[in-house]
JSON list of C-alpha atoms in Angstrom, two decimals:
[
{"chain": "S", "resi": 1, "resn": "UNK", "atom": "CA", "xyz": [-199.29, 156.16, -0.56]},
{"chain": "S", "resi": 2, "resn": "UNK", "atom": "CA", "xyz": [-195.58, 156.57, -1.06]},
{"chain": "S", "resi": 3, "resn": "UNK", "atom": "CA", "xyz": [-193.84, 153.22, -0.29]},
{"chain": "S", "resi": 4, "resn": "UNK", "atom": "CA", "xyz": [-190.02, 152.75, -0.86]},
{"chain": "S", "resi": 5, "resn": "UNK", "atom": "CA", "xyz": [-189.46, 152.07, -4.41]},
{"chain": "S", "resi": 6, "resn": "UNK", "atom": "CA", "xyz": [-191.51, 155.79, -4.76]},
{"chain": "S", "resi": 7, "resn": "UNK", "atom": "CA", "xyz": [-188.91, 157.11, -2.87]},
{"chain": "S", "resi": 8, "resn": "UNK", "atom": "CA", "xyz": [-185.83, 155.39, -4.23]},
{"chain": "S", "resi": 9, "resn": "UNK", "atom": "CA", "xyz": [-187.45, 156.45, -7.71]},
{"chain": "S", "resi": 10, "resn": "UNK", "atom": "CA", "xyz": [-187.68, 160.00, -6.52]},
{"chain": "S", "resi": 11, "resn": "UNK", "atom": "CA", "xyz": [-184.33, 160.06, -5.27]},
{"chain": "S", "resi": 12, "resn": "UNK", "atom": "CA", "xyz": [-182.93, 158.67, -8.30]},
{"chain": "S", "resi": 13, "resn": "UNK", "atom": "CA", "xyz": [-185.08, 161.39, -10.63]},
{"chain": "S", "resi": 14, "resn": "UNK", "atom": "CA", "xyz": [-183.48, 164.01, -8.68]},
{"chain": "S", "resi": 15, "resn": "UNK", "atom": "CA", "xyz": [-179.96, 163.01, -8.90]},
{"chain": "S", "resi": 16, "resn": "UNK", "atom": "CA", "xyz": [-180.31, 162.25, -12.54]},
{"chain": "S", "resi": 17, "resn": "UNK", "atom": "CA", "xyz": [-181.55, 165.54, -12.91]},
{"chain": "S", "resi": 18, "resn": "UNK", "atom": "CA", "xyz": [-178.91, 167.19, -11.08]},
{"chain": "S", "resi": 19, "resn": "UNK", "atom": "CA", "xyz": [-176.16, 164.97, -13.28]},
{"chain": "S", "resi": 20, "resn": "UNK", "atom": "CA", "xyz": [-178.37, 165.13, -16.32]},
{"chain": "S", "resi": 21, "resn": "UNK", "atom": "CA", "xyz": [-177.66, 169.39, -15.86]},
{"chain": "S", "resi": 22, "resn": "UNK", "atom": "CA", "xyz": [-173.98, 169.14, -14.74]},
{"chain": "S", "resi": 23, "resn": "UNK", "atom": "CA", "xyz": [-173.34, 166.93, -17.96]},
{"chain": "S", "resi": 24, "resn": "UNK", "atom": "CA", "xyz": [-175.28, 169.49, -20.22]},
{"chain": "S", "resi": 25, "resn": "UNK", "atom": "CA", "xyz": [-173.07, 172.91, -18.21]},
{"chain": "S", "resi": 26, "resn": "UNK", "atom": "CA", "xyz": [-169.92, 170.76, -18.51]},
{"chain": "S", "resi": 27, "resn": "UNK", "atom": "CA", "xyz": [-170.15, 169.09, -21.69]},
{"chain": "S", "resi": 28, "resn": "UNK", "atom": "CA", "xyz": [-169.79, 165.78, -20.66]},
{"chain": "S", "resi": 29, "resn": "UNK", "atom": "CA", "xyz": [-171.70, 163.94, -22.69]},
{"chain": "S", "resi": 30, "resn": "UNK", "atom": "CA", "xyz": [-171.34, 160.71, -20.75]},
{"chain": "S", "resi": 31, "resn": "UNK", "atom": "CA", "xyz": [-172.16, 162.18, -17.14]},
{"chain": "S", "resi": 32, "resn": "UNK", "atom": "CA", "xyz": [-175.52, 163.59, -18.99]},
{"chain": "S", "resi": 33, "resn": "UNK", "atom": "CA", "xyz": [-176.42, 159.85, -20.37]},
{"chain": "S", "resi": 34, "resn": "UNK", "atom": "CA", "xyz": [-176.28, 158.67, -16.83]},
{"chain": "S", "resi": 35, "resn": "UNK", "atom": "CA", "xyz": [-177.94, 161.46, -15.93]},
{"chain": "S", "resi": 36, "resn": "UNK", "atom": "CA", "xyz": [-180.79, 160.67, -18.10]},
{"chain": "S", "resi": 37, "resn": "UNK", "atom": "CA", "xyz": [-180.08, 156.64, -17.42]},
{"chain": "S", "resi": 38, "resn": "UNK", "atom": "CA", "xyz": [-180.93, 157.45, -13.70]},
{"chain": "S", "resi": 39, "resn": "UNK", "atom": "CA", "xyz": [-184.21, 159.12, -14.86]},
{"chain": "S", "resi": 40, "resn": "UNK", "atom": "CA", "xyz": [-185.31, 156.28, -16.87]},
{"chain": "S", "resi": 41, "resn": "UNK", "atom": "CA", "xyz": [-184.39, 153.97, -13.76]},
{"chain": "S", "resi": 42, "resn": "UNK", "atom": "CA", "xyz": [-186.74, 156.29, -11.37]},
{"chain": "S", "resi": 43, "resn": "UNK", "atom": "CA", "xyz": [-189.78, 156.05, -13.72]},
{"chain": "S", "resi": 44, "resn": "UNK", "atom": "CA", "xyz": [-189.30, 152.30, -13.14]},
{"chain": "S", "resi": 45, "resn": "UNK", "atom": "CA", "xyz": [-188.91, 152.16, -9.39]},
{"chain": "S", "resi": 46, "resn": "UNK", "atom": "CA", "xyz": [-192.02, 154.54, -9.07]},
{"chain": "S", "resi": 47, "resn": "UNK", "atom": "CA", "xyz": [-193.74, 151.91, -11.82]},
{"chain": "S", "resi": 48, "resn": "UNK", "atom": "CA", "xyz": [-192.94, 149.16, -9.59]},
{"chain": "S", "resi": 49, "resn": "UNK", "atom": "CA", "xyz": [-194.67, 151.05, -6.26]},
{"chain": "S", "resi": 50, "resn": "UNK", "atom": "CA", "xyz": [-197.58, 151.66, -8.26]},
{"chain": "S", "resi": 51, "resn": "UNK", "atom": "CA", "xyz": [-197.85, 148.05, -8.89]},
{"chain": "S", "resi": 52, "resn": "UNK", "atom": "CA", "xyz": [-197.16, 147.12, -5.10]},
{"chain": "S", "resi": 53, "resn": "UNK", "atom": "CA", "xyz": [-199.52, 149.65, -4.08]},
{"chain": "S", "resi": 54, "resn": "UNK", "atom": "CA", "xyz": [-202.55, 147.95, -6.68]},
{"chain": "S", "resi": 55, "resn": "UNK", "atom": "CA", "xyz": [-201.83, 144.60, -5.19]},
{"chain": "S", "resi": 56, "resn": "UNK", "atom": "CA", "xyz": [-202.13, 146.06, -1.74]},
{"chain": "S", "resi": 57, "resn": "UNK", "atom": "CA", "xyz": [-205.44, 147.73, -1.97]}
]
């Protein structure tokens, strides 16, 4: 069951994906460690809704 911190976590995979790939065709170095930042914070957040969704059931 998708609750919100799934989706804020797949929101925030995506868009570190897209910056992660924008920072790699650019060469900015920084924009692809946020990039890769956001992905780390997105396996969290989806971490966190498995957790709430344990507790729940």
């Amino acid at each position: 069951m998708a609750n919100e911190s799934h989706i804020k976590g797949t929101g925030n995979d995506l868009g570190g994906k897209v910056k992660e790939g924008l920072g790699k065709a650019t060469g900015d170095k920084d924009l692809e460690a946020e990039g890769h930042a956001d992905q780390a914070k997105s396996n969290l957040q989806k971490a966190w809704g498995d957790i709430k969704d344990a507790v729940k059931k």
